[in-house]
mmCIF file of C-alpha atoms in Angstrom:
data_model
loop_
_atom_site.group_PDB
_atom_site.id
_atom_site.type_symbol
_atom_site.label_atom_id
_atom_site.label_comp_id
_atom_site.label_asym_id
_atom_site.label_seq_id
_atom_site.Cartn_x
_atom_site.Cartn_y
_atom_site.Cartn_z
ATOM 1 C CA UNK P 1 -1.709 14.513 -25.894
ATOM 2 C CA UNK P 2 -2.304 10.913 -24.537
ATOM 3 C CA UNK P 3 -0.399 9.437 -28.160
ATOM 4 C CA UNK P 4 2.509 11.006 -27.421
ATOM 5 C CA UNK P 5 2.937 10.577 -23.859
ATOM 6 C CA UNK P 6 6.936 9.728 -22.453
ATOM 7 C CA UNK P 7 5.332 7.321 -20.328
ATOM 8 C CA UNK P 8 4.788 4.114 -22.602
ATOM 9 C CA UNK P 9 6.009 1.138 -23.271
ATOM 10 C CA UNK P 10 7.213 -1.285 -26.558
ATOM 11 C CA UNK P 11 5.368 -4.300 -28.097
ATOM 12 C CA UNK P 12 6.609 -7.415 -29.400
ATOM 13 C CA UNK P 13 4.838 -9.958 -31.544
ATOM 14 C CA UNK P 14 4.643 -12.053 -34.424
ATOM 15 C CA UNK P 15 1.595 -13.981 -36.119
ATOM 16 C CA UNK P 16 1.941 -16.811 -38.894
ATOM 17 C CA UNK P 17 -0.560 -16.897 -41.356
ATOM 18 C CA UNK P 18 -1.067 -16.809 -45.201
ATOM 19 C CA UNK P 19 -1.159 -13.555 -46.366
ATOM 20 C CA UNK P 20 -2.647 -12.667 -50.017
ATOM 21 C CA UNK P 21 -1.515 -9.254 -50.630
ATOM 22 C CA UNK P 22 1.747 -8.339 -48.357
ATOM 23 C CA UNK P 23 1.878 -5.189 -50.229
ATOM 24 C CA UNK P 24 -1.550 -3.886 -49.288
ATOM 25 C CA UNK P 25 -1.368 -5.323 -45.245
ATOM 26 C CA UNK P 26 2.074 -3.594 -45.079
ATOM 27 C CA UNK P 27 0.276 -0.240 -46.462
ATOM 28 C CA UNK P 28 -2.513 -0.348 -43.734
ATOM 29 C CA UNK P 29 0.160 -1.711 -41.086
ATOM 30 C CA UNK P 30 2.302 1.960 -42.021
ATOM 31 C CA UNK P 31 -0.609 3.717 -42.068
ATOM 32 C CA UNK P 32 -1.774 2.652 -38.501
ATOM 33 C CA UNK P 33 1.633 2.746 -37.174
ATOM 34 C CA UNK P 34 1.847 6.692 -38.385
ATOM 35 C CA UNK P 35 -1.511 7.034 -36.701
ATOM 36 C CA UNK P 36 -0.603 6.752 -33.618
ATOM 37 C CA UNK P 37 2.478 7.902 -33.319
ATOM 38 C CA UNK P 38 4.069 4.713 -32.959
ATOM 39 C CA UNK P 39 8.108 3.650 -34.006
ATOM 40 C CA UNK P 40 10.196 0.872 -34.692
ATOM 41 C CA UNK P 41 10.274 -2.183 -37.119
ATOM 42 C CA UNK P 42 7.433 -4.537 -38.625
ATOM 43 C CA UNK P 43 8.590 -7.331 -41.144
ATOM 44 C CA UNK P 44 5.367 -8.600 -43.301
ATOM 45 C CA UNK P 45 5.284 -11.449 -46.088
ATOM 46 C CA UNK P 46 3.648 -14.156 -47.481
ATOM 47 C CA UNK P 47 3.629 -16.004 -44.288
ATOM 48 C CA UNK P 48 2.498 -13.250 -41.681
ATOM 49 C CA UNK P 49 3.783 -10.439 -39.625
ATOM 50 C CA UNK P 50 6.458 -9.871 -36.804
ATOM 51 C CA UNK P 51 6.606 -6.615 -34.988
ATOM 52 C CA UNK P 52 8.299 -4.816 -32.627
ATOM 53 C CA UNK P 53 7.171 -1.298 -31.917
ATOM 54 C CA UNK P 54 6.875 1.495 -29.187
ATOM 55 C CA UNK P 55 4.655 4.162 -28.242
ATOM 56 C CA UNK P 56 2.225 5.814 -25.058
ATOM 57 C CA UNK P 57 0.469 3.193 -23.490
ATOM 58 C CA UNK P 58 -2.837 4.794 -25.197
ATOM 59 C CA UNK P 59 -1.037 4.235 -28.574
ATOM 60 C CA UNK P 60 -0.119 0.668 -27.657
ATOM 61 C CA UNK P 61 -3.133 -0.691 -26.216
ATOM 62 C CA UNK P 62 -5.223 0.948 -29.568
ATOM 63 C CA UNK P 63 -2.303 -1.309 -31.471
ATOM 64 C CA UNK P 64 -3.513 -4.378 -30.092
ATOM 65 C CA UNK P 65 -7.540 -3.903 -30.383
ATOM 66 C CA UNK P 66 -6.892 -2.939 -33.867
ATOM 67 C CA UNK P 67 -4.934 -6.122 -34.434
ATOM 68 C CA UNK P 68 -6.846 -8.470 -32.863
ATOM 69 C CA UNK P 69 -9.917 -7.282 -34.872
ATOM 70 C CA UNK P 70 -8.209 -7.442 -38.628
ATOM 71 C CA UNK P 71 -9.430 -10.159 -40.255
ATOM 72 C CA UNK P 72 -6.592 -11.999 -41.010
ATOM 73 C CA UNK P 73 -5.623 -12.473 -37.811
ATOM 74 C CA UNK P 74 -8.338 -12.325 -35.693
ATOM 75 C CA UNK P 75 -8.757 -16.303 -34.950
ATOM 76 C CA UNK P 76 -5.191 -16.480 -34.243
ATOM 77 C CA UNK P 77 -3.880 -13.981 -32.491
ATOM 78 C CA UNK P 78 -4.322 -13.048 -29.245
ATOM 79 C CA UNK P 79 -4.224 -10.855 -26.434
ATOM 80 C CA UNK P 80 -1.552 -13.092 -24.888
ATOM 81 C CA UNK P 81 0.444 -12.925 -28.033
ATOM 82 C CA UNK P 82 2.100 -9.421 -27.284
ATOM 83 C CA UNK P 83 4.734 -9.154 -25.034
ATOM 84 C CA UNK P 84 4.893 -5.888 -23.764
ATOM 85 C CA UNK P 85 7.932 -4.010 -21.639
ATOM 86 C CA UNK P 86 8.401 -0.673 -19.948
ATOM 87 C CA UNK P 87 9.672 1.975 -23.166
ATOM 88 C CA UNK P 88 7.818 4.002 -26.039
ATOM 89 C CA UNK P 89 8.349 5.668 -29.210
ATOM 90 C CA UNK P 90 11.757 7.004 -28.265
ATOM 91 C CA UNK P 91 13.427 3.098 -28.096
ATOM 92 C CA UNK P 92 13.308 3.654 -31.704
ATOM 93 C CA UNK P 93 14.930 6.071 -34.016
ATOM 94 C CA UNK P 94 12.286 5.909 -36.960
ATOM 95 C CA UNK P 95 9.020 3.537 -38.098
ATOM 96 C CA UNK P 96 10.265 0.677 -40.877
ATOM 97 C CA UNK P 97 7.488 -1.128 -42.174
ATOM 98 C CA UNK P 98 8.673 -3.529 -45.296
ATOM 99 C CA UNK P 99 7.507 -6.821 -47.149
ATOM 100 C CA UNK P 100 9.852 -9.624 -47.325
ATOM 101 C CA UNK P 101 10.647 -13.392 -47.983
ATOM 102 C CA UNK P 102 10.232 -14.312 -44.417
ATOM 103 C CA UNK P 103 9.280 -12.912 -41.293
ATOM 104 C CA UNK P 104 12.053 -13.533 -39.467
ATOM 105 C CA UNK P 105 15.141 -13.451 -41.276
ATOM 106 C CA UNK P 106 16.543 -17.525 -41.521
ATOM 107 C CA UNK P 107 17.646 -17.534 -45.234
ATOM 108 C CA UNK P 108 15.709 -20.689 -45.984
ATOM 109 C CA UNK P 109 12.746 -20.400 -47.981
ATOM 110 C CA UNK P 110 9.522 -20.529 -46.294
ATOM 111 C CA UNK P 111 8.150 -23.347 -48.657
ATOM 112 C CA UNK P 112 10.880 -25.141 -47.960
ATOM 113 C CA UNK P 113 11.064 -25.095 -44.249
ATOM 114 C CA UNK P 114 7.276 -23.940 -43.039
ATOM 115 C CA UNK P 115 6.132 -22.787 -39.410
ATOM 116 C CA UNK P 116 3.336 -25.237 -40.086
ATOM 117 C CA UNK P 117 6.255 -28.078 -38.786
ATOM 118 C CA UNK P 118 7.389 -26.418 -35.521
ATOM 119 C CA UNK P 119 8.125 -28.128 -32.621
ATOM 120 C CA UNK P 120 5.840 -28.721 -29.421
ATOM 121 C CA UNK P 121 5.180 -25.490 -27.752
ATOM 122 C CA UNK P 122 5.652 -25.055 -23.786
ATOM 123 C CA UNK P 123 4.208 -22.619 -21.800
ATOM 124 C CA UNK P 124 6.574 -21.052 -19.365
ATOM 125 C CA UNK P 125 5.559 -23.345 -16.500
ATOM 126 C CA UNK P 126 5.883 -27.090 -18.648
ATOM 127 C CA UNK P 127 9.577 -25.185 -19.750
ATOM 128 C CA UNK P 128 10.522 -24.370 -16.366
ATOM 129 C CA UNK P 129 9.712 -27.580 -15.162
ATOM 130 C CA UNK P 130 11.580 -29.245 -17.965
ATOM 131 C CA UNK P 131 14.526 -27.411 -17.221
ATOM 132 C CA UNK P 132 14.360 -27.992 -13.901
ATOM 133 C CA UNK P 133 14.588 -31.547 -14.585
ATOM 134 C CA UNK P 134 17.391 -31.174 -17.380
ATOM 135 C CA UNK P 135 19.356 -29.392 -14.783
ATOM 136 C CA UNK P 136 18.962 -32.027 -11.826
ATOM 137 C CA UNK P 137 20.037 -34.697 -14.372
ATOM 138 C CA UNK P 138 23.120 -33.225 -16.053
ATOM 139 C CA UNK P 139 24.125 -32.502 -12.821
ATOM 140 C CA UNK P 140 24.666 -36.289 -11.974
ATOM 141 C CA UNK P 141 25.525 -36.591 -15.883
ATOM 142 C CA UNK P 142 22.380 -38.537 -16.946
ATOM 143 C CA UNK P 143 20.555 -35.973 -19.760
ATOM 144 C CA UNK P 144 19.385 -36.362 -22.493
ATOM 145 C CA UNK P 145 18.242 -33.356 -22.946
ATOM 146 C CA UNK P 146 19.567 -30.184 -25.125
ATOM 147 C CA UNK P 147 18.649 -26.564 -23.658
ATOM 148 C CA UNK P 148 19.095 -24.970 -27.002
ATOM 149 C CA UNK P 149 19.331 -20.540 -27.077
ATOM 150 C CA UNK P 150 18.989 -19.840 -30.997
ATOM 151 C CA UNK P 151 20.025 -16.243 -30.749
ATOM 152 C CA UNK P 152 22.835 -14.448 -31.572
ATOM 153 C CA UNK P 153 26.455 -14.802 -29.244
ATOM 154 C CA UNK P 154 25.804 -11.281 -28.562
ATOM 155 C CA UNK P 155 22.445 -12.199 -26.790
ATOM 156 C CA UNK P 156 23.324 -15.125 -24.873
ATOM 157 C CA UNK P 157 26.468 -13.318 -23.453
ATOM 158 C CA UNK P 158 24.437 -11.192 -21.261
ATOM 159 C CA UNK P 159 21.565 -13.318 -20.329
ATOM 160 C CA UNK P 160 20.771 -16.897 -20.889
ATOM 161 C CA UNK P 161 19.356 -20.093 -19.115
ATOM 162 C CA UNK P 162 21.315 -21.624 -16.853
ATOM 163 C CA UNK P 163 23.024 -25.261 -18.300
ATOM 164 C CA UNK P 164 22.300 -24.072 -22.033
ATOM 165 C CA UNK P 165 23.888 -24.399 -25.304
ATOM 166 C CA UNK P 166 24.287 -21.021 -26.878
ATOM 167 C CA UNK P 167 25.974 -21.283 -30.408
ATOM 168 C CA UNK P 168 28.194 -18.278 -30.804
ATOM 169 C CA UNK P 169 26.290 -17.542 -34.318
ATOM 170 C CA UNK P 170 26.647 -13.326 -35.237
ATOM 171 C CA UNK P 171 22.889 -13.964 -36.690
ATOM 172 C CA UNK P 172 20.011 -16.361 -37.103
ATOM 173 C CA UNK P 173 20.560 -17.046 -40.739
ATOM 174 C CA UNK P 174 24.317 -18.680 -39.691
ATOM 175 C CA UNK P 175 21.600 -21.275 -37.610
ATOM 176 C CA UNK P 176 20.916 -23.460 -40.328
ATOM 177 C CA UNK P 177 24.437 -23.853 -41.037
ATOM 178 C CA UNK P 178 24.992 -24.493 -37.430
ATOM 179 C CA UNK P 179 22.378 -27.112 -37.061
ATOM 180 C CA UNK P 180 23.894 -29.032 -40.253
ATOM 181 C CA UNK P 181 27.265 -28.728 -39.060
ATOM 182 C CA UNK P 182 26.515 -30.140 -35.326
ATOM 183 C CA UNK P 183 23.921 -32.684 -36.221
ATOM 184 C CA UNK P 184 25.394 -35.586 -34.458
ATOM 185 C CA UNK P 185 25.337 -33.260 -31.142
ATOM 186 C CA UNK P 186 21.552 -33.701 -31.781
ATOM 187 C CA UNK P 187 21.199 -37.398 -32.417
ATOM 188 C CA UNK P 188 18.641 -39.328 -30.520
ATOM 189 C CA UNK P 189 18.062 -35.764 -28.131
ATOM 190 C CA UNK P 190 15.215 -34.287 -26.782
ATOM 191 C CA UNK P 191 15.645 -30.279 -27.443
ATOM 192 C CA UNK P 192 14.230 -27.565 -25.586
ATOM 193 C CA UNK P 193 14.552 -24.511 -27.607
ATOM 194 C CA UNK P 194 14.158 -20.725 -26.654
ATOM 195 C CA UNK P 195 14.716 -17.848 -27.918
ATOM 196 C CA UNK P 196 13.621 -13.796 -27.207
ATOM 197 C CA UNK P 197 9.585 -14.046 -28.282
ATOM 198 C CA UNK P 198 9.298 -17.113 -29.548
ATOM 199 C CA UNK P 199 9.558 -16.493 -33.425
ATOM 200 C CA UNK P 200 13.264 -17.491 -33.925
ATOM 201 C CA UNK P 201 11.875 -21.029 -32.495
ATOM 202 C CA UNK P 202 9.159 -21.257 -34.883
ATOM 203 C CA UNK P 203 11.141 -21.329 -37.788
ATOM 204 C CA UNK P 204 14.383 -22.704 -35.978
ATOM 205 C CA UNK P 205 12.745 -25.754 -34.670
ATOM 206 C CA UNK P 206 10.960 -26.840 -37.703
ATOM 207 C CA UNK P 207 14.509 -26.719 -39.453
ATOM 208 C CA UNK P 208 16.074 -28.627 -36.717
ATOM 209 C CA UNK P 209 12.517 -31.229 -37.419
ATOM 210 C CA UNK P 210 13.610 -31.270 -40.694
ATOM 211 C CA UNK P 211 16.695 -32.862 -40.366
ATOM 212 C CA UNK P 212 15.198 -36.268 -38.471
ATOM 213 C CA UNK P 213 17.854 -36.774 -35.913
ATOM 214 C CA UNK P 214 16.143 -35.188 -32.829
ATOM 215 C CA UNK P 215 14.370 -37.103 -30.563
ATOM 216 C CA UNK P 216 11.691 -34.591 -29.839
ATOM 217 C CA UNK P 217 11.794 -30.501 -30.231
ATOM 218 C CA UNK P 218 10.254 -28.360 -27.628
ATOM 219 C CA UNK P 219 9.964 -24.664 -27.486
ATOM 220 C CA UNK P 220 9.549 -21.922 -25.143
ATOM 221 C CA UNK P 221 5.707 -20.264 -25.965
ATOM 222 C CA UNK P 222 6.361 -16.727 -25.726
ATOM 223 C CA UNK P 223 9.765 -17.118 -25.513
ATOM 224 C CA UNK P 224 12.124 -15.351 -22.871
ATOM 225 C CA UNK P 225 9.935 -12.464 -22.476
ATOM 226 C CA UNK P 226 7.154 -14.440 -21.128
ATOM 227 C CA UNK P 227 9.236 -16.947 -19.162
ATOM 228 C CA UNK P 228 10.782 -13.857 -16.820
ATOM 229 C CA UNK P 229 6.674 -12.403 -16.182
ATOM 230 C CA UNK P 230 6.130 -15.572 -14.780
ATOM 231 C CA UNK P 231 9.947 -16.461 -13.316
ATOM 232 C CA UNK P 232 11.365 -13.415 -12.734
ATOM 233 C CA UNK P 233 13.958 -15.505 -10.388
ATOM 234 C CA UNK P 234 13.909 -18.871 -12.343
ATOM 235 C CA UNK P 235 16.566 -20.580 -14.689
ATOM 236 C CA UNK P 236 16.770 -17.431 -16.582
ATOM 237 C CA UNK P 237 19.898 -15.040 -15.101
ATOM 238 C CA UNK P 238 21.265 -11.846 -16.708
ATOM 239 C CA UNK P 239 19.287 -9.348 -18.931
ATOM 240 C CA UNK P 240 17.710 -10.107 -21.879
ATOM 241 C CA UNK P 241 18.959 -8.394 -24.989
ATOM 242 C CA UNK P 242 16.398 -6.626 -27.122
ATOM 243 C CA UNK P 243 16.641 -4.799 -30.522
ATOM 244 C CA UNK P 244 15.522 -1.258 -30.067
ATOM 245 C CA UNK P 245 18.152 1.508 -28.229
ATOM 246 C CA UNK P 246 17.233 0.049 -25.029
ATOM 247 C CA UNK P 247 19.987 -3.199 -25.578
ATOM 248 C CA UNK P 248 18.827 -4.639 -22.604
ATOM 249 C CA UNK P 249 16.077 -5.475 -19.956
ATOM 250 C CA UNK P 250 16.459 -6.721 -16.573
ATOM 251 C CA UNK P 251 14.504 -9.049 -14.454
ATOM 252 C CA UNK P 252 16.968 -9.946 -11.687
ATOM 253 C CA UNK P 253 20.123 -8.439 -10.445
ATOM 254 C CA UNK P 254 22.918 -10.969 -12.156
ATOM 255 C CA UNK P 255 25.621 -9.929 -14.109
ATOM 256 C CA UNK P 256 26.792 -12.700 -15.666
ATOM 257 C CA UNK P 257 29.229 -10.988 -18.666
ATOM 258 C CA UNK P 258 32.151 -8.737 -18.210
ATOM 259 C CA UNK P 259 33.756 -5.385 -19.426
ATOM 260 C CA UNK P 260 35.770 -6.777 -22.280
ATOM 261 C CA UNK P 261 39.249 -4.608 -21.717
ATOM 262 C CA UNK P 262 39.402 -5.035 -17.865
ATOM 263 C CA UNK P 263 36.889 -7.894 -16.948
ATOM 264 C CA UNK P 264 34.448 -6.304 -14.290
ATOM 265 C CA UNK P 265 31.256 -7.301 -14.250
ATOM 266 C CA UNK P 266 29.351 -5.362 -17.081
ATOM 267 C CA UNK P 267 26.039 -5.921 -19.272
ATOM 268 C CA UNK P 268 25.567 -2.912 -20.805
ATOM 269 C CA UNK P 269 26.089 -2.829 -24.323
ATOM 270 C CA UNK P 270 27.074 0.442 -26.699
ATOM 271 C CA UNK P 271 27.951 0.658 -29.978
ATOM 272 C CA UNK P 272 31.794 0.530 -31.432
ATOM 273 C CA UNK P 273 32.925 4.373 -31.818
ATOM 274 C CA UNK P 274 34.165 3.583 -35.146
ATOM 275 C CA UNK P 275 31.801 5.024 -37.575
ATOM 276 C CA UNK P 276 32.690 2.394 -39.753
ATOM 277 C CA UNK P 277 31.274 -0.398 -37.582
ATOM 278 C CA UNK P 278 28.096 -1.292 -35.782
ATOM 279 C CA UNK P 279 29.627 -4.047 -33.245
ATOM 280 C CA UNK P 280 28.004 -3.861 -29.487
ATOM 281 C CA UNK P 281 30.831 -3.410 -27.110
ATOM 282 C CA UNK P 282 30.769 -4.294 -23.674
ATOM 283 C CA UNK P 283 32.946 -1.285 -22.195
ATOM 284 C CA UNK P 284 32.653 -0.610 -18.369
ATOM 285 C CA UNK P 285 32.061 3.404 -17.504
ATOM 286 C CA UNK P 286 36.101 3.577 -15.903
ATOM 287 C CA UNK P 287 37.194 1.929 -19.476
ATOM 288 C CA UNK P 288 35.167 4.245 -21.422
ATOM 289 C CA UNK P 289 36.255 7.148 -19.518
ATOM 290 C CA UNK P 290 40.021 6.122 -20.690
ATOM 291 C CA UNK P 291 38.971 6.381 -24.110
ATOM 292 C CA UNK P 292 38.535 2.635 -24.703
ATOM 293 C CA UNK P 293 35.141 3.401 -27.024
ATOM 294 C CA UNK P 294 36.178 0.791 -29.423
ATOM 295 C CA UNK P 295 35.343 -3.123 -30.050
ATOM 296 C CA UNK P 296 38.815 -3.764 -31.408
ATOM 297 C CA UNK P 297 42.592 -1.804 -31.825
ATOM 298 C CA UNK P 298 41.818 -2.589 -35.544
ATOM 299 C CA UNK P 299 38.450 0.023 -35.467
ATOM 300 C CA UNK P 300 40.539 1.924 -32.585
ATOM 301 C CA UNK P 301 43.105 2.695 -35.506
ATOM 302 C CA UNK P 302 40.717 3.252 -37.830
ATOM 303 C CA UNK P 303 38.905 5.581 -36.054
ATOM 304 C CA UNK P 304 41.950 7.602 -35.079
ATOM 305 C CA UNK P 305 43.102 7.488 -38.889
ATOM 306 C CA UNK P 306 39.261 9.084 -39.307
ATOM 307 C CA UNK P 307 39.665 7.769 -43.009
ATOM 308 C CA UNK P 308 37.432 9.702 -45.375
ATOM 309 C CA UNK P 309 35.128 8.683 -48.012
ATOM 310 C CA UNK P 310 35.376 4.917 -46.929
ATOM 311 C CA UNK P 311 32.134 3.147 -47.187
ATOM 312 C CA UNK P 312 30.882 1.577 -43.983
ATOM 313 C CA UNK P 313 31.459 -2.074 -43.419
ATOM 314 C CA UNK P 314 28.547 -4.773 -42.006
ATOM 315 C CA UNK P 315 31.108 -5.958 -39.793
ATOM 316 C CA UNK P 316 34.648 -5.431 -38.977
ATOM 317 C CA UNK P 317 37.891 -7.150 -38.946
ATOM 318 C CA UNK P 318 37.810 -8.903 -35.929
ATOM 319 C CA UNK P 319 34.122 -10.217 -36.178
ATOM 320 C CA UNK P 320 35.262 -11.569 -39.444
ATOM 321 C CA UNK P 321 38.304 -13.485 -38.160
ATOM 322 C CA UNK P 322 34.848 -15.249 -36.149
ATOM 323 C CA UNK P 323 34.245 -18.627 -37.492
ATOM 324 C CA UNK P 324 30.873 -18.211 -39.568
ATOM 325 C CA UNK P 325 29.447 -21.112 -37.857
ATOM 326 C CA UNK P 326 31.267 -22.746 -34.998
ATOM 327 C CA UNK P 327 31.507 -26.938 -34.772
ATOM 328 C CA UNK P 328 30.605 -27.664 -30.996
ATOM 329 C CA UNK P 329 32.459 -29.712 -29.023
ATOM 330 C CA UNK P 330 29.723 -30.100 -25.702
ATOM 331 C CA UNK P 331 30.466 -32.852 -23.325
ATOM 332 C CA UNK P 332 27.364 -33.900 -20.836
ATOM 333 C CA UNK P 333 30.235 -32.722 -18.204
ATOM 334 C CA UNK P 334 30.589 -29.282 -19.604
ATOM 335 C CA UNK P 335 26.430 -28.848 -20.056
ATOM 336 C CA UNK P 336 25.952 -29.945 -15.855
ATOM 337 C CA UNK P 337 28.945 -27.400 -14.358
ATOM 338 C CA UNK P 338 26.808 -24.168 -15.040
ATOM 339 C CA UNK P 339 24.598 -25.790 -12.439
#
């Protein structure tokens, strides 16, 4: 039937907003979810709901009605607010529906650092134009301006905006630590900010308020998603990484990352063949094909040793020979020669 159709697609959203009983939204949240037939991952707490889940294009649009008309959130979300892209259940291996601290994952308590203090919000034309501008003047070395991506190294390296400054963090909560150990970079800036959907930015640029060194803080309304509907061919090149099985969507034809044993182009990501691992590997089809399956000769050994009864590690050696939080060292010079 229609609900379970193949031919659907996956949601992404997030809405701030105080919520009484987490417990009891995240019940009726499951419960809808389970309803119709949809999978992947909503995060509820205190201060709202993010989601990202897939279904039939029946399933979805039901989703959305539904949502718009609970009362919490039906003054402040909208229509607009879900970002939708060709997919459906099967992006997803199960349905996780949880309450925690925050909605998106920063490590910095929500009282401490609120969405209430974010930073001015762009729509995708005012950003374009803005980086349009940041781009013409870098190029003759006269910005001021910070294009800011605060998501993961492992996002950035397949898609990003062109002239940005893409920490190589392994996950958001390393971004406070970033931001505290780079604050000069930020002194007296104006910062445009982006980020997949927009939520990373929410919290993100209210820490980066926090601090008082900034000039201003902008960010990207809808984030990346809604920046390629409307500029499909704009600042944006590469894919943009996503967190269900797909890894990656495409909006133009650039390549901009490589196979990482024999450096052809390549932007398709799989995961490490070491059991005990879950690092993305960017391995071209002629590598794989030679057996190179692995994201390091450490997991490469490991997996050959097929060591029994060891318990699965978050990350693996050579990810944790990666500096938790990198000190940058950007020069106007280095920010204009993307252009």
């Amino acid at each position: 039937h229609a609900l379970g159709s193949k031919d659907g697609e996956v949601l992404l959203y997030y809405c701030y907003c105080e919520v009484k009983d987490p417990e009891k939204l995240c019940a009726w949240q499951k419960a809808l979810c389970q309803h119709l037939h949809l999978t992947g991952k909503v995060r509820v707490a205190s201060e709202g709901i993010n989601g990202t889940v897939g279904g039939s294009k029946v399933a979805t649009n039901l989703y959305i009605e539904v949502m718009l008309s609970q009362p919490l959130f039906k003054d402040i979300l909208c229509r607009e607010d879900f970002k939708s892209s060709a997919g459906g259940a099967h992006c997803f291996p199960d349905l996780r529906v949880g309450v925690f601290e925050e909605i998106v994952p920063m490590g910095i308590d929500p009282k401490k650092v609120s969405y209430k203090e974010t930073g001015i919000h762009l729509s995708p034309q005012e950003f374009h134009k803005e980086v349009e501008q940041h781009l013409s003047q870098a190029s003759q070395g006269q910005s001021d301006t910070i294009l800011l991506d605060c998501r993961n190294f492992y996002e950035s390296k397949i898609g990003h905006f062109q002239g940005c400054l893409a920490p190589d963090i392994r996950k958001f909560s390393y971004f406070p630590s970033y931001v505290d150990e780079n604050l000069e970079l930020f002194r007296n800036k104006r910062v445009l900010m982006y980020c997949t959907g927009g939520i990373r930015c929410e919290r993100g640029s209210a820490y980066l308020r926090s601090k008082a060194v900034c000039r201003e803080v902008y960010q990207l309304k809808g984030g990346i998603h809604k920046y390629l509907e409307e500029f499909p061919d704009g600042f944006y090149r590469g894919k943009l990484f996503v967190f269900d099985d797909r890894y990656a969507i495409c909006s133009n034809e650039d390549v901009i990352s490589a196979c990482r044993h024999c450096a052809a182009p390549w932007d398709q990501y799989s995961l490490c063949s070491s059991q005990h691992c879950r690092q993305l590997v960017l391995a071209c089809p002629r590598c794989r094909g030679e057996g190179l399956t692995a994201c390091c000769a450490l997991c490469r050994d490991k997996e050959r040793a097929a060591a029994a009864g060891q318990a699965p590690k978050e990350e693996c050696d050579c990810t944790r020979r990666r500096p938790r939080v990198p000190i940058e060292r950007v020069s106007q010079s280095t920010l204009a020669a993307e252009k």
